[in-house]
Structures are given as C-alpha cells and as structure tokens.
mmCIF file with all atom_site columns, C-alpha atoms in Angstrom:
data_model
loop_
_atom_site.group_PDB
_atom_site.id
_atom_site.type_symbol
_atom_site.label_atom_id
_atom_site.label_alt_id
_atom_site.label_comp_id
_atom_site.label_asym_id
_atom_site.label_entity_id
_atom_site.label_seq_id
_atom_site.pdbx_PDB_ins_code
_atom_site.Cartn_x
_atom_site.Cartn_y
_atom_site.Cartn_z
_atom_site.occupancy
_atom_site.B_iso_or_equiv
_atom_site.pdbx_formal_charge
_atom_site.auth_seq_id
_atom_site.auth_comp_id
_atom_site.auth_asym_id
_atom_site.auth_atom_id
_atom_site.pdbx_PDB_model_num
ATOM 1   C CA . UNK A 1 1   ? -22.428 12.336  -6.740  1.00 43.00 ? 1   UNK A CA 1
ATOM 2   C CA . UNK A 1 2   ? -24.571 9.493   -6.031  1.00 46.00 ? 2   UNK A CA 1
ATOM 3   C CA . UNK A 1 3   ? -23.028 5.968   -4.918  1.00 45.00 ? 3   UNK A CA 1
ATOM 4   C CA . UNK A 1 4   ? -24.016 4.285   -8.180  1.00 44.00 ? 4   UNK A CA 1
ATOM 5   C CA . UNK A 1 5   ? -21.496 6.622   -9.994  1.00 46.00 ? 5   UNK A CA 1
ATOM 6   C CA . UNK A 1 6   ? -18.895 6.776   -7.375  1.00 45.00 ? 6   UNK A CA 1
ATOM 7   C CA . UNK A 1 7   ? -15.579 5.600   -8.627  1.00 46.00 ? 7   UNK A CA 1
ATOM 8   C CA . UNK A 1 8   ? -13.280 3.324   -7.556  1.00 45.00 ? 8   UNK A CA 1
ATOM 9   C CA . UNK A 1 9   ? -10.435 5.702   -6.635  1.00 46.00 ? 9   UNK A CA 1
ATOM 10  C CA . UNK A 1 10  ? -13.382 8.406   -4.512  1.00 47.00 ? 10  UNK A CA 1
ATOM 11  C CA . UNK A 1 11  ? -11.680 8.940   -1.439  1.00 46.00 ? 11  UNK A CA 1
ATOM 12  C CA . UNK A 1 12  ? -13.887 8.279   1.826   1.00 47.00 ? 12  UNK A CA 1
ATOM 13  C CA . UNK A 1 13  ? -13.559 10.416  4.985   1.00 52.00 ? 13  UNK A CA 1
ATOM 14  C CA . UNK A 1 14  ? -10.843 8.385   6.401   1.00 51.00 ? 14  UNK A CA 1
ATOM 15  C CA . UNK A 1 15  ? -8.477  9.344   3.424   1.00 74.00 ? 15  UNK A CA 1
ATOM 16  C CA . UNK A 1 16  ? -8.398  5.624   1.769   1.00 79.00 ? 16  UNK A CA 1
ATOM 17  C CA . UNK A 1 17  ? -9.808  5.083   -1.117  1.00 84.00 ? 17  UNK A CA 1
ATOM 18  C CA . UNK A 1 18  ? -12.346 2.343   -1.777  1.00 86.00 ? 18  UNK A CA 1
ATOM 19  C CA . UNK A 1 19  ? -9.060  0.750   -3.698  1.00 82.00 ? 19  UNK A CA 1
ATOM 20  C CA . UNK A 1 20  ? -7.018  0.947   -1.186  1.00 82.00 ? 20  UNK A CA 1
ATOM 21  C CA . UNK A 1 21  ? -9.845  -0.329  1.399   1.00 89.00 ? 21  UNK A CA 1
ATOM 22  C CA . UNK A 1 22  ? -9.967  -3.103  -0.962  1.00 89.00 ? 22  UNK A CA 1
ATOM 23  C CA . UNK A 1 23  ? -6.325  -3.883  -1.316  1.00 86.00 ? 23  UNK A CA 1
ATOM 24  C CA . UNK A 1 24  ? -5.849  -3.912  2.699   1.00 92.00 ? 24  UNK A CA 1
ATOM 25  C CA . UNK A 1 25  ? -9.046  -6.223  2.677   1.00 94.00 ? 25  UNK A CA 1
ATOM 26  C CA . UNK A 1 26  ? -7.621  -8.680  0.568   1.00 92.00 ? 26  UNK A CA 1
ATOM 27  C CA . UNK A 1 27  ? -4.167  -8.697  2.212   1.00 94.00 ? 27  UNK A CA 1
ATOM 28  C CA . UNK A 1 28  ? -5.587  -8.857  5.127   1.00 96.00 ? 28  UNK A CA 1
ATOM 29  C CA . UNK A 1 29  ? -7.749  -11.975 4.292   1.00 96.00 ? 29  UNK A CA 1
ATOM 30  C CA . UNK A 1 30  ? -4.439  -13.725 3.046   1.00 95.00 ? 30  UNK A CA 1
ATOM 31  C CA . UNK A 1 31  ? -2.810  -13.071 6.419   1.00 96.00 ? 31  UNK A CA 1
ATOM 32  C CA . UNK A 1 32  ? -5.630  -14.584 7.756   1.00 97.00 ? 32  UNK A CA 1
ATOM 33  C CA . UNK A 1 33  ? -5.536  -17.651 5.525   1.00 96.00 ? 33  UNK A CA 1
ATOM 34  C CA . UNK A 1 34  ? -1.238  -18.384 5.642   1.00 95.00 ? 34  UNK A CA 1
ATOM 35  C CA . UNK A 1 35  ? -0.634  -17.083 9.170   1.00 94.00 ? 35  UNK A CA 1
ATOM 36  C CA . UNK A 1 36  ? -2.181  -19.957 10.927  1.00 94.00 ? 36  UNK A CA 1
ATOM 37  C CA . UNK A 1 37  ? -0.437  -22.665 9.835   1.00 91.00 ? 37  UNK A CA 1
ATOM 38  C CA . UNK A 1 38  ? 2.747   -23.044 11.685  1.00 90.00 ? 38  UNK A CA 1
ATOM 39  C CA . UNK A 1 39  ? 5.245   -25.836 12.450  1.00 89.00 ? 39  UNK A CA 1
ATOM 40  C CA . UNK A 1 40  ? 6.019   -25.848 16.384  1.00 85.00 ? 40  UNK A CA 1
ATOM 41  C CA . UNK A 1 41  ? 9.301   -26.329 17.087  1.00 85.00 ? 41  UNK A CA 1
ATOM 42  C CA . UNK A 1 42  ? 9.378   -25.066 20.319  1.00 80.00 ? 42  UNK A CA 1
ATOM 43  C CA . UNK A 1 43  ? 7.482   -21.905 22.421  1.00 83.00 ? 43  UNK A CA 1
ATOM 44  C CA . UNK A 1 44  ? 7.409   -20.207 19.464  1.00 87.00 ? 44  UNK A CA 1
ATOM 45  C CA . UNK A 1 45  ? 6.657   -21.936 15.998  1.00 87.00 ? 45  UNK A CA 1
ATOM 46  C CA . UNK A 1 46  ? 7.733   -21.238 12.756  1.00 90.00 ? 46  UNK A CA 1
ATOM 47  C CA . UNK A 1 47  ? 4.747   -19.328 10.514  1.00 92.00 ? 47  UNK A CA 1
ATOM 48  C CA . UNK A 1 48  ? 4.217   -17.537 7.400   1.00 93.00 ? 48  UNK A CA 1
ATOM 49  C CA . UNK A 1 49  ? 2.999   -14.378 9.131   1.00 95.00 ? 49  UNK A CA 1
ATOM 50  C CA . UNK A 1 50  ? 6.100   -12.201 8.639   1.00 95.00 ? 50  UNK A CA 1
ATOM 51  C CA . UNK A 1 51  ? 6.558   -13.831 5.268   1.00 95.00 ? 51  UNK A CA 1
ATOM 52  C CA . UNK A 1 52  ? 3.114   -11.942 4.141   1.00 95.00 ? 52  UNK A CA 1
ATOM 53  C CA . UNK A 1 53  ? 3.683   -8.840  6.283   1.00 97.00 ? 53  UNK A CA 1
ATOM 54  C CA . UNK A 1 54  ? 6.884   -8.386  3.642   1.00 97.00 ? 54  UNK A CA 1
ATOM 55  C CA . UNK A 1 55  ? 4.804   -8.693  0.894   1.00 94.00 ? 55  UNK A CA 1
ATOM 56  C CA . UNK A 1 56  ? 1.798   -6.821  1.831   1.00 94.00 ? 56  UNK A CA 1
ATOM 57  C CA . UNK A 1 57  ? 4.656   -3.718  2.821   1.00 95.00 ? 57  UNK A CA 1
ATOM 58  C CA . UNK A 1 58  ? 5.626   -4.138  -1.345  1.00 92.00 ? 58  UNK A CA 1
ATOM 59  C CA . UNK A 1 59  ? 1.919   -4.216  -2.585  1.00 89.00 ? 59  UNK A CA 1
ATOM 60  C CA . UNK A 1 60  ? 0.422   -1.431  -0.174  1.00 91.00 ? 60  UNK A CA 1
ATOM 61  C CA . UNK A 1 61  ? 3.200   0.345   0.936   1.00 92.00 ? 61  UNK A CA 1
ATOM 62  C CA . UNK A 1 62  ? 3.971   0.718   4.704   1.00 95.00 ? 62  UNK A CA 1
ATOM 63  C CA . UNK A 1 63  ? 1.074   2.963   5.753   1.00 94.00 ? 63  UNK A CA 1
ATOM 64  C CA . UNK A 1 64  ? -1.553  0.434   4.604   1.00 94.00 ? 64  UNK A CA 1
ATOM 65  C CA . UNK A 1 65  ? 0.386   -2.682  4.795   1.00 95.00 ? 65  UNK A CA 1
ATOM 66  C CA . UNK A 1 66  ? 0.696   -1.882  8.561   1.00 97.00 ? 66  UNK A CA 1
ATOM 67  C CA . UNK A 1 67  ? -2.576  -1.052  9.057   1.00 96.00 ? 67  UNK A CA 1
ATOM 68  C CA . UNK A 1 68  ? -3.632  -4.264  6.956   1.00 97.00 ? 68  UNK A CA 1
ATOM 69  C CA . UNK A 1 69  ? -1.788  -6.324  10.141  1.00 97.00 ? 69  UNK A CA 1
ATOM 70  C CA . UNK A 1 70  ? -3.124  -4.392  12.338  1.00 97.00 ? 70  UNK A CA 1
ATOM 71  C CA . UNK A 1 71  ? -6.996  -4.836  11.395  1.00 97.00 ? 71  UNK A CA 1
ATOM 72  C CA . UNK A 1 72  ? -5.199  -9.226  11.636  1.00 97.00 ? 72  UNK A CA 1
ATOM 73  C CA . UNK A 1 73  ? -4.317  -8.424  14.745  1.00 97.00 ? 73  UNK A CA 1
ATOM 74  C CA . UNK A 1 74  ? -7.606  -7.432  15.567  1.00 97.00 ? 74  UNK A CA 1
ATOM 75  C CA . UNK A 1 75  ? -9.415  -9.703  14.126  1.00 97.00 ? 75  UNK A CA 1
ATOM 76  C CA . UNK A 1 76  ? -7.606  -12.481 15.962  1.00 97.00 ? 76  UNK A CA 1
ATOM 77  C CA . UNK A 1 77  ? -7.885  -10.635 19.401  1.00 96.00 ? 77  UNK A CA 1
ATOM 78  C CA . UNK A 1 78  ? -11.543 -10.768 19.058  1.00 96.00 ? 78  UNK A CA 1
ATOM 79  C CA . UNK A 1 79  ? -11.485 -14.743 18.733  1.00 95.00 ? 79  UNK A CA 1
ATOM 80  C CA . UNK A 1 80  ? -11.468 -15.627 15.118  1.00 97.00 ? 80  UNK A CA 1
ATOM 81  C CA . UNK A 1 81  ? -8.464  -18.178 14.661  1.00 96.00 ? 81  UNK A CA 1
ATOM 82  C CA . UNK A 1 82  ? -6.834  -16.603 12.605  1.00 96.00 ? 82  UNK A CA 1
ATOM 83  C CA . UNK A 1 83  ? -3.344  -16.114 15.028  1.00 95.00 ? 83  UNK A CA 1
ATOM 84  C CA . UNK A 1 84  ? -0.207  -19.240 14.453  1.00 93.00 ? 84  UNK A CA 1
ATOM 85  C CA . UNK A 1 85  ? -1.608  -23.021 15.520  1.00 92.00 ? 85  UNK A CA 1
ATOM 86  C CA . UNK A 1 86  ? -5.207  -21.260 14.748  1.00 94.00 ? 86  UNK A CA 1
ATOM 87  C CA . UNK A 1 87  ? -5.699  -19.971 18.303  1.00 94.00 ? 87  UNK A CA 1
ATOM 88  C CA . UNK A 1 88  ? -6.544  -16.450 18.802  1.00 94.00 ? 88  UNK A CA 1
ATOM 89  C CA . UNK A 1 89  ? -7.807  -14.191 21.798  1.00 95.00 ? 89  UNK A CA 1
ATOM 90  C CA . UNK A 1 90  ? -5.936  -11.716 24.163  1.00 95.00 ? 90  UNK A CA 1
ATOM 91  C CA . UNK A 1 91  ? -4.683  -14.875 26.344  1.00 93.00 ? 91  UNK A CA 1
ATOM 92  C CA . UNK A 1 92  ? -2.163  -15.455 22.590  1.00 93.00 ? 92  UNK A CA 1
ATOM 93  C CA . UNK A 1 93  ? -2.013  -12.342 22.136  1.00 89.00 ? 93  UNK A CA 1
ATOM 94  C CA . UNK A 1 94  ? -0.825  -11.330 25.847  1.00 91.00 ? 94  UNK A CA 1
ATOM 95  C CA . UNK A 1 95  ? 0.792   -15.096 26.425  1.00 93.00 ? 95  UNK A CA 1
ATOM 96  C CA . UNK A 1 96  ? 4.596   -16.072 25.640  1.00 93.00 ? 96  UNK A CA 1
ATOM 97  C CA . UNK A 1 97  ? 5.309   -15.159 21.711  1.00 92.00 ? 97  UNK A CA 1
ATOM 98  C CA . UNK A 1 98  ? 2.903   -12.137 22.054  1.00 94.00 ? 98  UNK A CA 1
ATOM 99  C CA . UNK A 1 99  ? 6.236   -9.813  21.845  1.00 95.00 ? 99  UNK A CA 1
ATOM 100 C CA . UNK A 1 100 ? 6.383   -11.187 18.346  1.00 96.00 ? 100 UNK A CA 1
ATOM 101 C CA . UNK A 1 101 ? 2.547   -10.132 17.066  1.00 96.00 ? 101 UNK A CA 1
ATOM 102 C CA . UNK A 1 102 ? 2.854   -6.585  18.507  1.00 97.00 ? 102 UNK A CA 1
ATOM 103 C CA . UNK A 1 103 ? 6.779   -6.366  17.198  1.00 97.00 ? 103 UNK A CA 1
ATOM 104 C CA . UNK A 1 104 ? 5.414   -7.268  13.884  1.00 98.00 ? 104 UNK A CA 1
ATOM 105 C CA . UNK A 1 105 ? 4.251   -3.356  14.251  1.00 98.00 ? 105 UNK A CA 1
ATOM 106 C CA . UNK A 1 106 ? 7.129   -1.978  14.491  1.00 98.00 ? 106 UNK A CA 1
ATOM 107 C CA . UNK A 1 107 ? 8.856   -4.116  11.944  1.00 98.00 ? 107 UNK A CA 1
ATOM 108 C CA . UNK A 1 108 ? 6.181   -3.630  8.897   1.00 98.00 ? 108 UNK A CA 1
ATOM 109 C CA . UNK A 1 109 ? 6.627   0.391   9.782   1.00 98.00 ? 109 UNK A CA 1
ATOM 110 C CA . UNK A 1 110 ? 10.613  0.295   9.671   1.00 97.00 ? 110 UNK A CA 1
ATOM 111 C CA . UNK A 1 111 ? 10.940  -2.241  6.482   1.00 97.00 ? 111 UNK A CA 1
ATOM 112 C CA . UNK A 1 112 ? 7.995   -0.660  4.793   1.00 97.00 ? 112 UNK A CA 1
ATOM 113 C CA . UNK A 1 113 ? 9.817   2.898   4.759   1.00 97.00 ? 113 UNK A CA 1
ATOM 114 C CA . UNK A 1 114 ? 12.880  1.080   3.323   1.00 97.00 ? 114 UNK A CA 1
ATOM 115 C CA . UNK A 1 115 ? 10.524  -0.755  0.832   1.00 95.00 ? 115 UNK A CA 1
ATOM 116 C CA . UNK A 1 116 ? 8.861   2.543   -0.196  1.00 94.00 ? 116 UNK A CA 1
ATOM 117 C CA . UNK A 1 117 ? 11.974  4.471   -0.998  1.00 95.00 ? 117 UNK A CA 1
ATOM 118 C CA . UNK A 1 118 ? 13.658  2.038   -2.180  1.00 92.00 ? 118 UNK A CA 1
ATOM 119 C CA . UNK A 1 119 ? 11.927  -0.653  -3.884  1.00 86.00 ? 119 UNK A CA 1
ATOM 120 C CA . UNK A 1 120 ? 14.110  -1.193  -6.919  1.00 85.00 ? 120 UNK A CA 1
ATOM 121 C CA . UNK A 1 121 ? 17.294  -1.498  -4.636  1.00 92.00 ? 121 UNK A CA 1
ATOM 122 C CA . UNK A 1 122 ? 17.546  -5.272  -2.933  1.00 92.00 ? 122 UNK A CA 1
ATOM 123 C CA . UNK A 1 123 ? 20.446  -4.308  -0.847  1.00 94.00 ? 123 UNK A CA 1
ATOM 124 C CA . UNK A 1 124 ? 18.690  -1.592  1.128   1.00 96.00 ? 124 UNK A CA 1
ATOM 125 C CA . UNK A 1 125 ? 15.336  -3.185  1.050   1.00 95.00 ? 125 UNK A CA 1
ATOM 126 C CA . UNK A 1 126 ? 16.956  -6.186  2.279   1.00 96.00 ? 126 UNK A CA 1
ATOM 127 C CA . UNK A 1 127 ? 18.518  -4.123  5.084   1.00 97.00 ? 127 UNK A CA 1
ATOM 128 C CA . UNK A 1 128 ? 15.088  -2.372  6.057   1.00 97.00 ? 128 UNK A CA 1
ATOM 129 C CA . UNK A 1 129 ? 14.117  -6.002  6.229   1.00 97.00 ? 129 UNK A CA 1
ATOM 130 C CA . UNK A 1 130 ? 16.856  -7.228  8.324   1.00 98.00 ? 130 UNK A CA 1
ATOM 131 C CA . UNK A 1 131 ? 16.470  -3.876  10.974  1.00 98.00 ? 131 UNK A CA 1
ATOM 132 C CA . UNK A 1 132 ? 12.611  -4.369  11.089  1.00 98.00 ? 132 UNK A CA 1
ATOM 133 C CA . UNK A 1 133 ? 12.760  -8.083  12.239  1.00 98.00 ? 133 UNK A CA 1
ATOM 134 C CA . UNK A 1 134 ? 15.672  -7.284  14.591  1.00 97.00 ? 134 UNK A CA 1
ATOM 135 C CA . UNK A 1 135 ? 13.179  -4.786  16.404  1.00 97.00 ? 135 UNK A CA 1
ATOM 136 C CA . UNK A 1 136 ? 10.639  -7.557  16.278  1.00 97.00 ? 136 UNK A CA 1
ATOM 137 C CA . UNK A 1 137 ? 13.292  -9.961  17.680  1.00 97.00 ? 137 UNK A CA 1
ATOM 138 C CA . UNK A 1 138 ? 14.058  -8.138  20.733  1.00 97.00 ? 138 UNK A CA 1
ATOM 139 C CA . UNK A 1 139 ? 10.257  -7.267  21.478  1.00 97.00 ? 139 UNK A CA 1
ATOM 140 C CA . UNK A 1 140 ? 9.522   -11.002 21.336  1.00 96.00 ? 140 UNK A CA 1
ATOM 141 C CA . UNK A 1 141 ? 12.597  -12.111 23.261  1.00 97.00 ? 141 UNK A CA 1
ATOM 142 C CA . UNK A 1 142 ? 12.236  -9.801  26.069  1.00 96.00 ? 142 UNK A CA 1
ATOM 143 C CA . UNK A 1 143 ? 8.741   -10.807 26.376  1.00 96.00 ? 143 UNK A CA 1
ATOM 144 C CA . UNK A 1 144 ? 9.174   -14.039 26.148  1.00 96.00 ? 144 UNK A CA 1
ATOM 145 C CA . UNK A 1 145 ? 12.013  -14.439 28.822  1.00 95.00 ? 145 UNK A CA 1
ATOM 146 C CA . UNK A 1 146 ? 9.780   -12.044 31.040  1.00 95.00 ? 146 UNK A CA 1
ATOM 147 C CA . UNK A 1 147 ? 6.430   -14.545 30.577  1.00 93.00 ? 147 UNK A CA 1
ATOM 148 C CA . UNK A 1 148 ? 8.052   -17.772 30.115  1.00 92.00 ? 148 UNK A CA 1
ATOM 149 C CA . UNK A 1 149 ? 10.528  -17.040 33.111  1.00 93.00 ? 149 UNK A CA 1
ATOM 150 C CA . UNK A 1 150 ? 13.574  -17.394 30.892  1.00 93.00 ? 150 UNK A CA 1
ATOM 151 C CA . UNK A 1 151 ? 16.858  -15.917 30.909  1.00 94.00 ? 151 UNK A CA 1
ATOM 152 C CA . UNK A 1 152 ? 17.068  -13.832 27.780  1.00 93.00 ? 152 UNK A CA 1
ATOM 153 C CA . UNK A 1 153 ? 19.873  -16.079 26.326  1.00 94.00 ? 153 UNK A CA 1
ATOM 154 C CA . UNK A 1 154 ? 17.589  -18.951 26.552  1.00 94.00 ? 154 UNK A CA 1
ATOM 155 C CA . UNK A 1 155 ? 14.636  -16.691 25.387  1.00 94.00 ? 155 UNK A CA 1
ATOM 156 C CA . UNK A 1 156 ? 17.091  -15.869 22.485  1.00 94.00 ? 156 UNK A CA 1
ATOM 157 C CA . UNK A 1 157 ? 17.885  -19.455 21.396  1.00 94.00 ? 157 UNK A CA 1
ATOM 158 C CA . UNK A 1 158 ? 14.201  -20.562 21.905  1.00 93.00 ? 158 UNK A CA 1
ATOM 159 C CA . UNK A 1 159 ? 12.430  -17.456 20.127  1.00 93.00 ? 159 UNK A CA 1
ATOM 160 C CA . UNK A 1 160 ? 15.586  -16.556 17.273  1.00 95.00 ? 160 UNK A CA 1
ATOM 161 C CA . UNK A 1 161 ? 18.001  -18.529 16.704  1.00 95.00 ? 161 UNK A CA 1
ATOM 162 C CA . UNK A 1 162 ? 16.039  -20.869 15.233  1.00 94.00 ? 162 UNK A CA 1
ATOM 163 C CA . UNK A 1 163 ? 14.484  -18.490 12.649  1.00 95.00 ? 163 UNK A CA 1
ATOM 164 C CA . UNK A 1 164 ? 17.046  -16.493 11.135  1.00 96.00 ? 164 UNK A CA 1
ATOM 165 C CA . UNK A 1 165 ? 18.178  -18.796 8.169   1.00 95.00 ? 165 UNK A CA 1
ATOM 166 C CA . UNK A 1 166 ? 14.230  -19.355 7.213   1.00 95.00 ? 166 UNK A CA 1
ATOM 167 C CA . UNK A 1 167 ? 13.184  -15.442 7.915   1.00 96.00 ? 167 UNK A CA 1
ATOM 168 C CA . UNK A 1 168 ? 16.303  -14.946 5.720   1.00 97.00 ? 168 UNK A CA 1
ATOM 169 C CA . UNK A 1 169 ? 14.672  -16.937 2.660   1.00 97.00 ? 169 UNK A CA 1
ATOM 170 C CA . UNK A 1 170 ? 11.284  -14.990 3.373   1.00 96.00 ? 170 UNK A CA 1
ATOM 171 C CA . UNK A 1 171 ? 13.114  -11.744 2.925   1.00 96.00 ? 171 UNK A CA 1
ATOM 172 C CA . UNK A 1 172 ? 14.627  -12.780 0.191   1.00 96.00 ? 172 UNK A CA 1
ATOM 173 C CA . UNK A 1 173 ? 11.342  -14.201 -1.470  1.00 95.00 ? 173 UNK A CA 1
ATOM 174 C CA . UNK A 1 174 ? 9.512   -11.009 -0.730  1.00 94.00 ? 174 UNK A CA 1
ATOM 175 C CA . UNK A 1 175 ? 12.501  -8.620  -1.944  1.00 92.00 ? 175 UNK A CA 1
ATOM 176 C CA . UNK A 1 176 ? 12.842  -10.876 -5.460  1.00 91.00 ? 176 UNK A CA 1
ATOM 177 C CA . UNK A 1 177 ? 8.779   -11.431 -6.084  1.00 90.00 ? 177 UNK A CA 1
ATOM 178 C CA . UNK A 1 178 ? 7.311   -7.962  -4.323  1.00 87.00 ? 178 UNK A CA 1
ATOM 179 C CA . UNK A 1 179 ? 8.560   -5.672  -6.634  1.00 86.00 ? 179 UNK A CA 1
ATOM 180 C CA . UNK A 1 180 ? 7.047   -8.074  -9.429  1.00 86.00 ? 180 UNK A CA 1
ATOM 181 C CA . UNK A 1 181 ? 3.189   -8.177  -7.757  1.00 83.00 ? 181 UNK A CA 1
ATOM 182 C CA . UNK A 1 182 ? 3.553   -4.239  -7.382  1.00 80.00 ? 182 UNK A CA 1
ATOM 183 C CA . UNK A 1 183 ? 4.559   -3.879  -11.049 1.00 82.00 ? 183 UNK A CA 1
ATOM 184 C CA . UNK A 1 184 ? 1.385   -6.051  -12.224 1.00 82.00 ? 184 UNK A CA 1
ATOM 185 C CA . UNK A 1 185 ? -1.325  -4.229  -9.807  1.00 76.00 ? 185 UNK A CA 1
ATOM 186 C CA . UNK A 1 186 ? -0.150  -1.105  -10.813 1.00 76.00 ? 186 UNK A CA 1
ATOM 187 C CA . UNK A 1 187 ? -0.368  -2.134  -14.875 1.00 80.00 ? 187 UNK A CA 1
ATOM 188 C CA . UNK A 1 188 ? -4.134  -3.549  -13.798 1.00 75.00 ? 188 UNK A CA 1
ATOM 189 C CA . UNK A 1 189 ? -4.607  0.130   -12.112 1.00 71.00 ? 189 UNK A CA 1
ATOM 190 C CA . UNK A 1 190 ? -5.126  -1.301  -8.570  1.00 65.00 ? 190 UNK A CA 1
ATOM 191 C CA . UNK A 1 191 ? -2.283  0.466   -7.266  1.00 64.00 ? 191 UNK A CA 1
ATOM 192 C CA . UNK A 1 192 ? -0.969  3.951   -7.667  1.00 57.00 ? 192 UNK A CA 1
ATOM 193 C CA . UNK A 1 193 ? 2.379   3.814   -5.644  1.00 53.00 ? 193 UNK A CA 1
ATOM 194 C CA . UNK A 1 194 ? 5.178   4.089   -7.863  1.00 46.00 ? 194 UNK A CA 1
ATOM 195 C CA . UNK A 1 195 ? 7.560   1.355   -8.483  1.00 40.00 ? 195 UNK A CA 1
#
C-alpha cells in the first residue's frame, strides 16, 4: 500500500496508529499550552498540569495519555517553556518541585488503569484519582524537603496542603466532563477505546 492510500487507523511499527499519534499530539500540545500558567503561592505553584493529565488519561487511555506527558516532559527538558511559570530545562526539572513532574508518571499510570476499567463508575475513578496524586504527593514532598532542605512536615504544608481542596475540584471536573469528550471522539471515530 502506498502512503497516499494509507488509512488513518494503519498501524506504524511502533504499534500506534497514525490516530492515536495524532490524539497524543494534540494532548500533548494542550499540556503545553495550560501547564504553564501557574499562580505561585509558594515553592511550588498551583498549575493546570495535573488537571489535563486527568483528562488526557479519559481521552487516550493510560498507555497513551502517559506517554502523551511524557513526550511534555521532554519537550520541556530540552528548553521549550513549556514547564509551570514557563521555565523549562533539567535545572526545573531536577530543582525543588521536580518530585512533582516525574510523580506525575506514576500518577497518570495508576489513575489511568482506574479510568480504563472503570470509566462509567465516579466513585472508583475518583479513587484511582485520589491514589495516583497521593503517589505524586509523596514523590514531590520527599524531594522537595531533600532539595529545599526542609523537614518533610514543612515540605508537606509547602508542597500539599495547599492543593488538596483545588486538585479535588480538578478530579472532579475531569471525572464529570472526561467521560463526555471520550463519548464524542469516539461518535467522530477518533477513538476506539470503549466507554
């Protein structure tokens, strides 16, 4: 088959399909776009970046909404601006609230396999939410009490505290309109996960 009649849906070596490759390339121009505006309200600022994580998790599913941060992560490690306050570079990314960037990992894997099996049920996608962000929360903390030579209370109180009642409203924005964007790619046919 030629590459003028290739289809949308031909998968490439990688196992993605030019969809999907799509998909993760738009999500991952949104994170781009929302995650560097932030309000700082301390060492670490408030910023939409897990906000869009949650969603990307209910329109790609966790395999490529991870991998969707993950090509963000990268692209702000290399220097594009793209990283909370528009910095970017391994000295953010390795600095005091770098815990939180690479916990984001873990957290999009753990609430995306909630997400995935159970999209239609808040409660446990709600709790997959919840469990994710507490990994990220302890990631950050610890490294930001170990790089900002804080005890871990005060790395607590300056790193989470703060941001449970807001990450609470992203959850809940993400569990009440994700299920809603998945529903409406996957009527225009630019999704195949089931709801």
């Amino acid at each position: 088959m030629n590459e003028s009649n290739a289809k949308p849906t031909q998968s490439l070596k990688s196992g993605l399909t030019i969809r999907q490759i799509a998909v993760i390339g738009v999500m991952t121009a949104v994170t781009c776009i929302l995650a560097p505006f932030s309000v700082p309200i301390g060492p670490v600022p408030i910023s939409l970046t897990n906000l869009v994580i949650y969603f990307s998790l209910y329109v790609l599913g966790t395999k490529e909404g991870t991998l969707s941060y993950l090509v963000y992560l990268l692209i702000g490690l290399i220097g594009v601006p793209v990283f909370s306050g528009f910095t970017s570079g391994p000295e953010k990314l390795f600095g005091p609230t770098g815990g939180y960037l690479i916990g984001f990992i873990p957290m999009a894997i753990l609430a995306g396999i909630f997400i995935d099996k159970f999209t239609s049920n808040y409660v446990l996608c709600l709790l997959g939410m919840i469990l994710g962000t507490a990994v990220c929360y302890i990631l950050g903390t610890a490294w930001l009490s170990y790089q900002a030579n804080l005890d871990f209370k005060a790395a607590l109180f300056a790193g989470v505290i703060p941001f449970i009642p807001g990450d609470l409203i992203k959850m809940i924005l993400a569990m009440l309109a994700g299920p809603q964007i998945r529903k409406q790619l996957i009527r225009a046919d630019l999704f195949t996960h089931s709801v």
